[in-house]
XYZ file of C-alpha atoms in Angstrom:
734
model
C -37.908 13.096 21.250
C -37.342 15.621 18.176
C -34.718 17.353 17.792
C -36.344 20.871 19.071
C -36.905 18.973 22.481
C -32.999 17.805 22.632
C -31.399 20.918 24.478
C -27.966 22.300 23.779
C -26.622 20.695 27.154
C -27.274 17.632 26.008
C -25.731 17.615 22.516
C -21.248 16.454 22.366
C -19.332 18.586 19.123
C -16.224 15.911 19.543
C -13.524 14.727 16.616
C -11.843 11.028 17.551
C -8.801 12.225 15.872
C -6.867 15.735 14.651
C -4.287 16.220 11.776
C -0.506 15.919 13.640
C 1.867 18.020 11.535
C 0.892 21.038 11.880
C 0.067 24.066 9.481
C 3.773 24.467 8.227
C 4.591 20.778 8.960
C 6.763 21.860 11.447
C 6.106 18.669 13.394
C 8.291 17.144 10.010
C 10.580 18.990 10.778
C 11.293 19.215 14.493
C 11.575 14.893 14.043
C 13.907 15.046 11.196
C 15.661 17.284 12.831
C 16.192 15.312 15.627
C 17.693 12.398 13.802
C 20.194 14.672 11.722
C 21.741 15.755 15.570
C 19.854 19.210 14.760
C 17.602 19.487 17.060
C 17.639 18.555 20.350
C 15.287 15.804 22.807
C 14.233 18.250 24.316
C 13.318 21.037 21.191
C 11.320 18.432 19.629
C 9.269 17.650 22.521
C 8.331 22.121 22.790
C 7.155 21.299 19.147
C 4.810 18.931 19.942
C 3.679 20.030 22.877
C 3.099 23.712 20.882
C 1.448 21.748 18.273
C -1.019 19.780 20.412
C -2.105 22.272 22.351
C -2.520 24.896 19.290
C -4.977 22.130 17.765
C -6.649 21.336 21.038
C -7.160 25.368 21.055
C -8.154 25.197 17.365
C -11.627 22.768 17.877
C -12.652 24.164 20.989
C -12.436 27.924 19.738
C -14.734 26.047 16.784
C -16.647 24.905 19.117
C -15.645 21.147 19.873
C -17.043 20.733 23.666
C -14.528 17.288 23.895
C -11.298 17.213 22.546
C -9.211 14.003 22.052
C -6.227 13.217 23.685
C -4.006 10.699 23.305
C -4.295 10.871 19.422
C -1.023 12.610 18.778
C 1.524 10.582 17.746
C 5.551 11.637 17.192
C 5.284 8.390 14.555
C 2.730 6.015 14.954
C -0.212 5.932 17.187
C 0.272 2.075 16.709
C 3.832 2.513 17.768
C 2.414 4.344 21.289
C 0.467 1.487 21.640
C 3.418 -1.152 21.453
C 5.108 1.386 24.283
C 1.885 1.693 26.676
C 2.025 -1.577 27.212
C 5.653 -3.014 26.916
C 5.492 -4.814 23.668
C 9.183 -3.741 23.142
C 10.396 -6.609 20.629
C 13.765 -7.744 22.930
C 16.156 -6.085 20.289
C 15.324 -2.783 20.670
C 14.992 -3.198 24.765
C 18.563 -1.979 25.469
C 18.300 1.008 23.355
C 14.971 1.837 25.024
C 16.412 1.547 28.869
C 19.165 3.573 27.660
C 17.097 6.543 26.270
C 13.481 5.997 25.205
C 13.097 8.423 22.426
C 15.556 7.253 20.806
C 14.761 3.633 21.892
C 10.958 4.898 20.059
C 12.294 5.938 16.743
C 14.247 2.763 16.294
C 11.548 0.778 16.731
C 10.212 2.596 13.478
C 13.251 3.382 11.662
C 15.775 0.698 13.016
C 19.646 0.602 13.353
C 22.176 -0.814 12.133
C 21.909 -4.087 14.273
C 18.608 -3.936 14.857
C 15.940 -3.436 12.108
C 12.708 -1.433 12.849
C 9.088 -3.077 12.970
C 7.466 -4.046 10.059
C 5.596 -1.253 8.008
C 1.873 -1.904 6.295
C -1.259 0.011 5.462
C -3.720 0.679 8.046
C -6.743 -0.504 6.757
C -7.879 0.624 3.778
C -5.896 3.645 3.933
C -3.318 5.367 3.238
C -1.634 5.649 6.441
C 1.235 3.180 7.037
C 1.496 1.784 10.841
C 4.312 -0.168 12.511
C 3.346 -3.433 13.290
C 3.804 -4.626 16.929
C 5.927 -8.037 17.386
C 4.178 -11.262 19.960
C 4.820 -14.560 20.810
C 4.179 -16.182 23.493
C 6.815 -15.142 25.901
C 5.672 -11.211 25.490
C 5.734 -10.072 28.765
C 3.236 -6.521 28.813
C 3.259 -3.759 31.380
C 2.017 -0.456 31.236
C 3.839 2.735 31.033
C 1.107 5.314 30.764
C 2.865 7.699 30.494
C 2.240 9.519 26.908
C -1.976 9.031 27.709
C -1.691 10.451 30.812
C 0.582 13.618 30.900
C -1.414 14.572 27.035
C -4.814 14.312 29.155
C -3.098 16.661 31.515
C -2.273 19.088 29.218
C -5.541 19.103 27.982
C -6.983 19.945 31.543
C -4.659 21.911 32.164
C -5.559 24.133 29.738
C -9.455 24.040 30.851
C -10.858 21.989 28.048
C -12.724 18.321 28.310
C -10.112 15.795 27.073
C -11.219 12.422 25.994
C -8.476 9.955 26.004
C -8.377 8.513 23.022
C -6.111 4.482 22.830
C -6.199 1.120 20.346
C -8.339 -1.231 21.949
C -7.125 -3.855 23.240
C -8.496 -6.260 20.608
C -7.420 -4.294 17.515
C -3.941 -4.362 19.132
C -3.452 -7.987 19.072
C -5.202 -7.987 15.948
C -3.090 -6.078 14.230
C 0.314 -7.467 15.182
C 1.764 -10.668 14.082
C 4.553 -12.809 15.437
C 7.782 -11.588 16.015
C 11.095 -12.932 14.577
C 11.333 -16.783 16.103
C 8.122 -16.721 16.577
C 6.037 -20.186 14.671
C 4.066 -18.395 11.744
C 0.549 -20.347 13.264
C 1.356 -18.056 16.954
C -2.344 -16.142 17.984
C -1.166 -12.420 19.400
C -5.112 -12.899 20.677
C -4.163 -15.697 22.755
C -2.474 -13.222 24.187
C -5.850 -10.925 25.113
C -5.719 -12.016 28.799
C -2.034 -11.421 29.873
C -2.635 -8.156 28.064
C -6.353 -6.730 29.830
C -4.322 -6.191 32.826
C -2.135 -4.403 31.225
C -5.366 -1.262 30.151
C -7.201 -1.800 32.925
C -3.548 -0.212 35.137
C -3.892 2.694 32.011
C -7.347 2.794 32.533
C -6.734 3.857 36.678
C -4.703 6.077 35.746
C -5.987 7.782 33.119
C -9.298 8.361 35.614
C -6.712 9.448 38.539
C -5.462 12.404 36.588
C -8.753 13.220 35.627
C -10.481 11.342 33.088
C -14.016 11.539 32.434
C -14.642 8.714 29.343
C -11.637 7.099 27.772
C -12.476 5.830 24.003
C -10.696 2.251 23.124
C -10.474 2.315 19.089
C -11.803 -0.695 17.778
C -11.727 -0.614 13.782
C -10.597 -4.484 13.606
C -14.090 -5.434 14.533
C -15.760 -3.919 11.071
C -13.715 -6.655 8.774
C -15.267 -10.272 9.294
C -14.869 -11.530 12.770
C -14.522 -15.382 13.768
C -17.009 -16.244 16.341
C -13.744 -16.920 18.530
C -12.229 -12.760 17.775
C -16.054 -11.564 19.063
C -15.803 -13.585 21.374
C -12.443 -12.507 22.873
C -13.972 -9.013 21.919
C -16.970 -10.449 24.461
C -14.868 -11.187 26.861
C -12.558 -7.879 26.172
C -14.842 -5.092 27.476
C -16.828 -8.136 29.714
C -13.704 -7.847 32.003
C -13.109 -4.207 31.096
C -16.523 -2.941 32.140
C -16.406 -5.085 35.456
C -14.107 -2.636 36.462
C -14.363 0.295 39.545
C -11.868 2.051 38.988
C -11.973 3.343 35.342
C -13.066 5.898 33.887
C -16.043 5.637 31.550
C -15.541 4.034 28.046
C -16.085 4.115 24.874
C -15.766 1.788 22.137
C -15.235 3.180 18.626
C -15.366 1.732 15.381
C -15.244 3.124 11.611
C -14.470 2.686 7.845
C -17.402 0.122 7.564
C -20.347 -1.122 9.011
C -19.315 -2.844 12.508
C -21.418 -6.235 10.689
C -21.500 -9.280 13.795
C -19.550 -6.928 16.637
C -22.291 -4.617 16.354
C -24.542 -7.096 19.139
C -21.768 -7.730 20.989
C -20.378 -4.074 21.986
C -23.965 -3.654 22.675
C -24.996 -5.870 24.740
C -21.493 -4.906 26.792
C -21.278 -3.656 30.496
C -19.650 -0.236 28.883
C -21.062 3.357 28.779
C -21.259 4.331 24.867
C -20.163 3.411 21.137
C -18.511 5.404 18.700
C -20.092 4.306 14.795
C -19.548 5.223 11.551
C -22.307 6.213 9.255
C -21.276 6.929 5.530
C -20.247 5.219 3.140
C -21.238 1.628 3.259
C -20.729 2.264 6.990
C -24.433 4.156 6.721
C -25.880 0.086 6.883
C -24.712 0.791 10.943
C -27.558 2.732 11.024
C -30.339 -0.025 10.283
C -28.088 -2.734 11.840
C -28.799 -0.856 14.683
C -31.916 -0.648 15.606
C -32.215 -4.575 14.125
C -30.280 -4.831 17.834
C -32.647 -2.770 20.084
C -30.412 0.549 20.305
C -28.033 1.387 22.910
C -30.430 2.518 25.584
C -28.915 3.885 28.736
C -25.738 4.414 26.665
C -23.805 6.846 24.781
C -23.928 7.269 20.747
C -21.321 9.417 18.665
C -22.406 9.396 15.677
C -20.013 9.492 12.484
C -21.512 11.250 9.897
C -19.461 13.122 8.475
C -16.499 11.831 6.058
C -13.116 11.903 7.997
C -11.141 10.196 5.374
C -12.438 12.656 2.206
C -12.100 16.393 1.606
C -15.835 16.825 0.011
C -18.411 18.648 2.560
C -21.318 17.891 4.012
C -24.685 16.974 2.905
C -25.942 18.740 5.862
C -29.720 18.180 4.999
C -28.994 14.172 5.085
C -26.633 14.261 8.067
C -29.269 16.043 10.217
C -32.230 12.742 9.141
C -29.701 10.473 10.353
C -29.305 12.122 13.421
C -33.151 12.056 14.200
C -33.398 9.022 13.245
C -30.662 8.138 15.904
C -32.120 10.230 19.012
C -34.695 7.371 19.604
C -31.996 4.753 18.952
C -29.393 6.046 22.417
C -29.886 7.603 25.729
C -27.482 10.181 24.362
C -26.257 11.091 20.979
C -23.386 12.923 19.867
C -21.543 14.334 16.753
C -18.884 13.920 15.130
C -16.686 13.051 11.829
C -15.920 9.203 10.389
C -13.106 8.846 11.834
C -10.050 11.146 13.018
C -9.371 13.318 11.055
C -6.071 12.340 10.172
C -6.810 11.614 6.710
C -7.121 14.857 5.460
C -5.412 18.204 5.527
C -5.591 20.383 7.966
C -7.354 23.364 6.442
C -8.999 24.052 3.012
C -8.822 27.853 4.039
C -5.576 27.906 2.855
C -5.532 26.741 -0.825
C -5.582 30.372 -2.134
C -5.063 28.937 -6.076
C -8.159 27.177 -5.861
C -11.639 28.305 -8.462
C -12.641 29.858 -5.102
C -16.289 28.580 -6.979
C -14.712 25.125 -6.444
C -12.500 25.421 -3.112
C -17.294 25.719 -1.446
C -17.315 21.990 -2.768
C -14.276 21.157 -0.718
C -13.751 19.835 3.403
C -10.657 19.933 5.346
C -9.913 19.314 9.099
C -11.017 22.736 10.227
C -14.190 22.791 8.425
C -15.554 19.204 8.919
C -15.101 20.702 12.628
C -17.172 23.293 11.976
C -19.964 20.985 10.084
C -19.373 18.552 12.997
C -19.661 21.953 15.050
C -23.161 22.701 12.731
C -24.532 19.491 13.481
C -24.346 19.656 16.921
C -26.053 23.395 17.031
C -29.148 21.709 14.395
C -29.628 18.585 16.579
C -30.112 20.274 19.619
C -31.872 23.920 18.188
C -33.819 22.812 15.245
C -32.865 23.369 11.547
C -34.147 27.236 12.789
C -31.011 27.406 14.812
C -29.009 26.883 11.667
C -30.646 27.971 8.557
C -28.206 30.561 6.506
C -25.723 27.180 6.893
C -28.580 24.987 5.302
C -28.664 27.501 2.294
C -25.193 28.004 1.715
C -24.343 24.076 1.824
C -27.057 23.065 -0.447
C -25.591 26.170 -2.601
C -22.520 24.893 -2.723
C -23.416 21.093 -3.304
C -25.635 22.282 -6.279
C -22.890 24.295 -7.830
C -20.878 20.473 -8.025
C -23.524 19.121 -9.896
C -23.790 21.100 -12.134
C -20.032 21.980 -12.728
C -19.015 21.343 -16.595
C -15.831 20.174 -14.711
C -17.597 17.598 -13.136
C -19.191 15.893 -16.344
C -17.353 15.478 -19.620
C -19.635 13.439 -22.879
C -16.015 12.840 -24.855
C -14.536 10.935 -21.865
C -17.230 9.258 -20.859
C -18.595 8.150 -24.203
C -14.780 6.945 -24.533
C -15.713 4.636 -21.175
C -18.931 3.374 -22.500
C -17.264 2.082 -26.267
C -14.848 -0.526 -24.330
C -14.963 -3.668 -25.309
C -13.960 -6.531 -23.055
C -10.730 -7.300 -26.095
C -9.303 -4.304 -25.161
C -8.547 -5.136 -21.090
C -6.854 -8.670 -22.537
C -3.526 -8.591 -24.059
C -3.693 -11.112 -27.381
C -1.106 -13.745 -26.671
C -0.554 -15.419 -23.493
C 2.000 -15.196 -21.333
C 4.445 -18.115 -22.174
C 4.409 -16.386 -25.848
C 5.172 -13.002 -24.484
C 8.437 -14.041 -21.932
C 10.036 -15.920 -25.402
C 9.345 -12.724 -27.386
C 10.386 -10.617 -24.709
C 13.532 -13.067 -24.040
C 14.795 -12.671 -27.432
C 13.986 -8.499 -27.845
C 15.246 -7.611 -23.920
C 18.126 -10.744 -23.862
C 18.789 -10.066 -20.104
C 21.034 -12.062 -17.721
C 19.654 -14.850 -15.309
C 18.404 -13.087 -11.948
C 17.743 -9.710 -13.686
C 18.118 -6.286 -11.955
C 16.449 -3.159 -11.199
C 15.047 -0.461 -8.911
C 11.383 0.329 -8.762
C 11.925 3.428 -10.079
C 12.730 6.869 -8.398
C 16.017 8.215 -7.233
C 15.962 10.664 -4.348
C 14.871 13.824 -4.851
C 17.958 15.697 -4.393
C 17.992 19.678 -2.695
C 19.434 20.226 -6.427
C 16.164 18.795 -7.706
C 13.938 20.713 -5.078
C 16.082 23.878 -5.690
C 14.832 24.303 -9.424
C 11.774 23.478 -9.338
C 11.890 26.511 -6.584
C 13.839 28.703 -9.166
C 11.610 27.858 -11.732
C 8.107 29.248 -9.702
C 9.946 31.610 -8.770
C 11.289 33.111 -12.216
C 14.854 32.663 -11.128
C 15.012 30.154 -14.548
C 13.444 29.561 -17.559
C 12.392 26.289 -18.086
C 15.188 25.222 -20.780
C 17.425 25.971 -17.340
C 14.802 23.781 -15.701
C 15.373 21.358 -18.552
C 18.803 20.813 -18.531
C 18.719 20.504 -14.876
C 16.675 17.374 -15.177
C 18.418 16.347 -17.859
C 21.851 16.403 -15.868
C 20.462 14.810 -12.457
C 19.040 11.865 -15.835
C 22.426 11.634 -17.292
C 24.241 11.020 -13.492
C 21.421 8.273 -12.763
C 21.747 6.673 -15.482
C 25.197 6.740 -15.747
C 25.268 5.523 -12.220
C 23.113 2.518 -12.955
C 25.761 1.421 -15.567
C 28.792 1.345 -13.167
C 26.725 -0.154 -10.461
C 26.081 -2.986 -13.161
C 21.608 -2.944 -13.217
C 20.183 -4.883 -16.235
C 17.081 -2.498 -16.176
C 17.348 0.988 -15.626
C 15.416 3.882 -15.280
C 15.665 7.375 -15.717
C 15.155 8.789 -12.263
C 11.923 10.253 -12.081
C 13.859 13.448 -11.273
C 10.987 15.820 -12.719
C 8.126 13.919 -10.550
C 7.269 15.630 -7.068
C 4.816 12.290 -6.318
C 4.194 9.677 -8.295
C 0.575 10.050 -8.319
C 0.123 14.017 -7.998
C 2.941 14.490 -10.999
C 0.423 12.847 -13.381
C -2.474 14.867 -11.643
C -1.346 17.862 -12.886
C -1.394 16.513 -16.291
C -4.976 15.345 -16.768
C -7.889 16.802 -16.410
C -10.459 16.753 -13.837
C -7.644 17.003 -10.895
C -7.027 19.307 -8.943
C -3.780 19.992 -6.822
C -2.995 21.663 -3.738
C -0.287 23.284 -2.402
C -0.768 22.932 1.648
C -2.645 19.838 1.997
C -0.289 17.750 3.453
C -1.725 14.578 4.326
C 0.557 11.488 7.077
C 1.450 8.875 5.176
C 3.712 7.366 7.656
C 5.917 9.045 10.022
C 7.802 12.176 8.280
C 7.164 11.292 5.772
C 3.740 13.603 3.769
C 1.565 13.713 0.522
C -0.539 15.787 -1.268
C -2.509 13.888 -2.439
C -4.856 15.412 -5.706
C -8.318 15.691 -5.799
C -10.221 13.897 -8.207
C -13.065 16.183 -8.748
C -14.497 15.887 -12.438
C -13.836 13.007 -15.279
C -10.427 11.906 -16.296
C -9.159 12.907 -19.828
C -5.196 13.029 -21.338
C -4.250 16.547 -22.632
C -0.946 15.350 -24.306
C 2.178 12.242 -23.302
C 3.326 13.079 -19.787
C 6.422 10.930 -19.570
C 7.543 9.677 -22.971
C 9.899 13.008 -23.874
C 12.489 12.156 -20.218
C 11.828 8.308 -20.747
C 13.235 8.671 -24.127
C 16.247 11.109 -23.354
C 17.347 8.204 -20.600
C 16.732 5.842 -23.638
C 19.325 7.238 -25.805
C 22.085 7.686 -22.885
C 22.502 3.660 -22.739
C 21.817 -0.008 -24.617
C 20.170 -0.938 -21.469
C 16.265 -0.871 -21.432
C 15.253 1.800 -19.338
C 11.524 1.132 -18.225
C 8.705 3.413 -18.505
C 7.557 4.509 -15.295
C 3.623 5.769 -14.352
C 0.958 4.684 -11.343
C -1.890 2.720 -12.264
C -5.089 3.812 -12.234
C -6.102 2.522 -8.881
C -3.115 4.280 -6.965
C -4.320 6.875 -9.185
C -7.761 6.690 -6.592
C -6.794 5.054 -3.557
C -3.667 8.060 -3.324
C -6.044 10.745 -4.559
C -8.976 12.522 -2.327
C -11.479 10.251 -4.977
C -14.680 12.096 -5.751
C -17.967 10.502 -4.639
C -20.857 11.100 -6.992
C -20.133 8.319 -9.070
C -18.922 4.677 -8.815
C -14.842 4.120 -8.446
C -15.313 1.476 -10.789
C -16.249 4.219 -13.687
C -13.468 7.196 -12.366
C -11.652 4.161 -12.894
C -12.286 3.624 -15.712
C -10.885 7.309 -16.966
C -7.745 6.810 -15.547
C -7.315 3.462 -17.134
C -7.942 5.153 -20.252
C -5.923 8.145 -20.122
C -2.683 6.241 -19.096
C -3.589 3.749 -21.220
C -2.540 6.681 -24.214
C 0.262 7.013 -22.322
C 1.397 3.455 -22.809
C 0.941 3.036 -26.360
C 3.132 6.374 -26.340
C 5.364 5.294 -24.539
C 5.868 1.899 -26.201
C 5.890 3.695 -29.865
C 8.594 5.463 -28.807
C 10.575 2.676 -28.215
C 10.598 1.243 -24.724
C 10.697 -1.881 -24.082
C 9.584 -2.052 -20.443
C 6.938 -0.242 -19.291
C 5.928 -0.551 -15.253
C 2.214 0.087 -14.197
C 2.875 0.640 -10.394
C -0.082 -0.058 -8.111
C 1.228 0.024 -4.704
C -2.361 0.318 -3.683
C -4.021 -2.324 -4.947
C -4.188 -4.348 -1.412
C -5.037 -1.083 0.522
C -8.271 -0.461 -1.214
C -9.261 -4.147 -0.615
C -13.024 -3.385 0.705
C -13.003 -5.029 4.235
C -15.592 -7.143 4.112
C -15.057 -10.355 2.207
C -18.912 -9.941 0.356
C -16.950 -6.451 -1.246
C -13.796 -7.590 -2.201
C -14.642 -9.570 -5.606
C -17.196 -6.485 -7.208
C -14.035 -4.471 -6.435
C -11.150 -6.484 -7.342
C -13.028 -7.344 -10.792
C -13.546 -3.896 -11.641
C -9.596 -3.420 -10.334
C -8.069 -5.527 -12.234
C -9.883 -4.685 -15.471
C -8.540 -1.330 -15.002
C -4.838 -2.309 -15.054
C -5.427 -4.379 -18.168
C -7.220 -2.311 -19.638
C -4.119 0.124 -19.014
C -1.671 -2.649 -20.390
C -3.747 -4.662 -22.585
C -3.412 -2.992 -26.141
C 1.047 -3.144 -26.326
C 2.733 -6.188 -28.355
C 4.249 -9.242 -26.950
C 7.990 -8.742 -26.699
C 7.203 -5.200 -24.713
C 6.911 -6.054 -20.906
C 5.025 -4.998 -18.260
C 5.763 -4.626 -14.660
C 3.868 -3.578 -11.863
C 5.450 -2.420 -8.394
C 3.180 -3.639 -4.995
C 4.957 -2.525 -1.421
C 3.702 -2.734 2.478
C 0.544 -4.897 2.029
C -0.461 -8.132 2.753
C -0.821 -9.546 -0.444
C -1.478 -13.063 0.383
C -5.961 -12.865 0.390
C -5.437 -11.189 -3.093
C -2.823 -13.358 -5.079
C -5.198 -14.069 -7.194
C -6.362 -10.510 -8.329
C -2.819 -10.344 -9.181
C -1.994 -13.300 -11.129
C -5.416 -11.305 -12.576
C -3.242 -8.086 -13.691
C -1.834 -10.566 -16.177
C 1.724 -8.145 -15.873
C 4.986 -9.660 -16.970
C 7.241 -9.141 -13.977
C 5.276 -8.033 -10.695
C 8.010 -6.901 -7.877
C 7.773 -6.558 -4.394
C 8.046 -5.453 -1.218
C 9.713 -8.605 0.585
C 12.430 -7.893 2.872
C 10.604 -6.335 5.941
C 8.575 -9.494 5.426
C 11.303 -12.225 5.743
C 10.625 -13.203 1.674
C 7.263 -14.378 2.777
C 5.051 -12.931 -0.368
C 7.558 -15.270 -2.149
C 6.544 -18.291 -0.295
C 3.426 -17.120 -0.884
C 3.247 -16.674 -4.654
C 5.117 -20.168 -4.639
C 2.399 -21.763 -2.672
C -0.107 -19.846 -4.832
C 1.246 -21.383 -8.201
C 1.917 -17.975 -9.518
C 2.843 -18.809 -12.976
C 4.467 -14.790 -14.220
C 8.010 -13.618 -12.971
C 8.540 -11.983 -9.795
C 11.305 -9.492 -8.822
C 11.044 -9.785 -4.869
C 12.340 -6.352 -3.276
C 15.783 -7.349 -0.956
C 16.825 -4.167 -0.015
C 14.357 -1.698 2.360
C 14.691 1.615 1.328
C 12.358 2.921 4.164
C 15.240 2.656 6.841
C 18.132 3.772 7.429
C 20.570 1.216 7.921
C 22.658 -0.541 5.922
C 22.233 -4.170 5.517
C 24.700 -6.262 5.183
C 25.669 -8.239 1.920
C 24.673 -11.726 4.161
C 21.501 -10.916 5.037
C 20.857 -9.686 0.859
C 22.154 -12.736 0.176
C 20.164 -15.082 2.289
C 16.847 -13.225 1.253
C 17.599 -14.110 -2.710
C 18.157 -17.375 -1.447
C 15.109 -17.665 0.242
C 13.603 -16.467 -2.559
C 14.972 -19.029 -5.159
C 13.992 -21.901 -2.743
C 10.235 -20.709 -3.459
C 10.243 -19.179 -6.760
C 12.374 -20.698 -10.045
C 15.226 -18.662 -10.789
C 13.921 -18.548 -13.728
């Protein structure tokens, strides 16, 4: 069938999900108002309802003919699945039974008497999800109120809605053994107990008017054992055999589906959604190799849902044309939920209009999906003007002076292996650092940033508005640093920080001071809960025009005899928490950032800094999802860190920091960073990382975190000392 024979009625433009926060982060404000007691539960739900309806209407007005429902969340969609399946932990059940909304947030944030669920990264994105806690005694029960209610809202607006839920296999593969459960317990063994709950949810959605339901199974794009693939086959055999259900669409994204593709292709379900961007482009050949999806619907994710660059419409149309022969019906979508990109690039009025042409946020990606659906249905003649504008914008980006700096490229080409290596071995460095720093046993420190107070935010607003000048602003920052340093001395900390009052964000602050980066004003993206960030856009070659942190670090050091850490964000995290350029290998971009940061490290050391922390919390989260791709990534990622830090003296102590990720499988790479000290989040994971480091024979100093600052609860002294004792049982005191 040719594109000219494929009628518009046969092509649906659809999405997997949409940003939740609203154009002015109304959701954040409403949720935090509820937590503070300023907003009632009813008012919060009214705000949520209005945001959902506005988002659906935007999609429909743009030409989306089937809107996703159920993707909206007050905090996290995996937590929503915990509620839907009745998998509420024992310690939260009473609160949840008394007040479901308060109990929901208690699972997310904890209470004084009940710690929250663990939080970790959603695959290789910067979104965090709450980890379900399961055990052999877990009893699931159906609570379909949220997905059913939101579907009914969309249908009442006259919209075709497709509920989107976490699939049962991914839900179990994301889960962990709960407290008191043996570590070797495998939640996937609960599949047969969970499937009847999903059957009940599907029946309830069918009764509410659902024609299709999407079950997201992104865990299947990872390397999976035969037993796990058999579990997926059994799950969709059983769900497919149900008679009282809507049509089922199983969605995967973030990578190629691999060995799970034939399993799902053979399953008795009506459709698949596949990613065809980046490494997932391999799904095209793989789909052809299994004989396509005869008799099934294919939702083709040809618009990158995780980055902000415009789509190559001509290339995507070619992909879609090839797919027409591989499925009974082909519809067009982004590669994944648009949760991972900002809402609307048109709001960025401060950007150069030439550069703005290169960008597509959620609303622009929605338009691209609709354009591609029109082109697939009516041929290229139906979208001639859009294709011409797209080609012009892409050519503009490719030839822009912003994207290529000959001096930066020459410096990268001249890098030698010796530059990415400390000259002295760790034992020699450790001895020199002990003599210089003279720290006590079990020295204490914080990770770096103190709270961004209302006064600091007001000072920045006053500076922007011209109510104070630069000198007045600097005095406010200096006053905050004086207070923070004095507080740490009084508290008895050994290695101090200046508190970072001058920084708006650990990536954005540096991006605003490096060439090649673009900053947004309204490009908010959800990181977790009510935490939203504005990832900068890494658009061109990177260099550092002048020192970025030296002045304030030196000022803090002048206030105390104790060492003050210089604080930098590492090159991998600078990439991972930005929208990175897609026109060159990530390794090349990482090397450019590393060289810019190396200059900063050298200037900090020259100013007298004895301790320099280079944070790399994103090292694990950026790990490719497939094992075959991981070694190459870890090689350039660890090299970029060593290139940043490799030029310092033996007695300068290099720290790094990581948090909220699973590090056990990359401990070799953590070792390869060759940092003198690594600090790790360990409170929510109950010091599991200390056991992993000990088991791997990690040879350098460790700073396990013992206070979870992402929860409002205050741990008891006993809790903290228990964590320290547990760490000491695994890692020697020295």
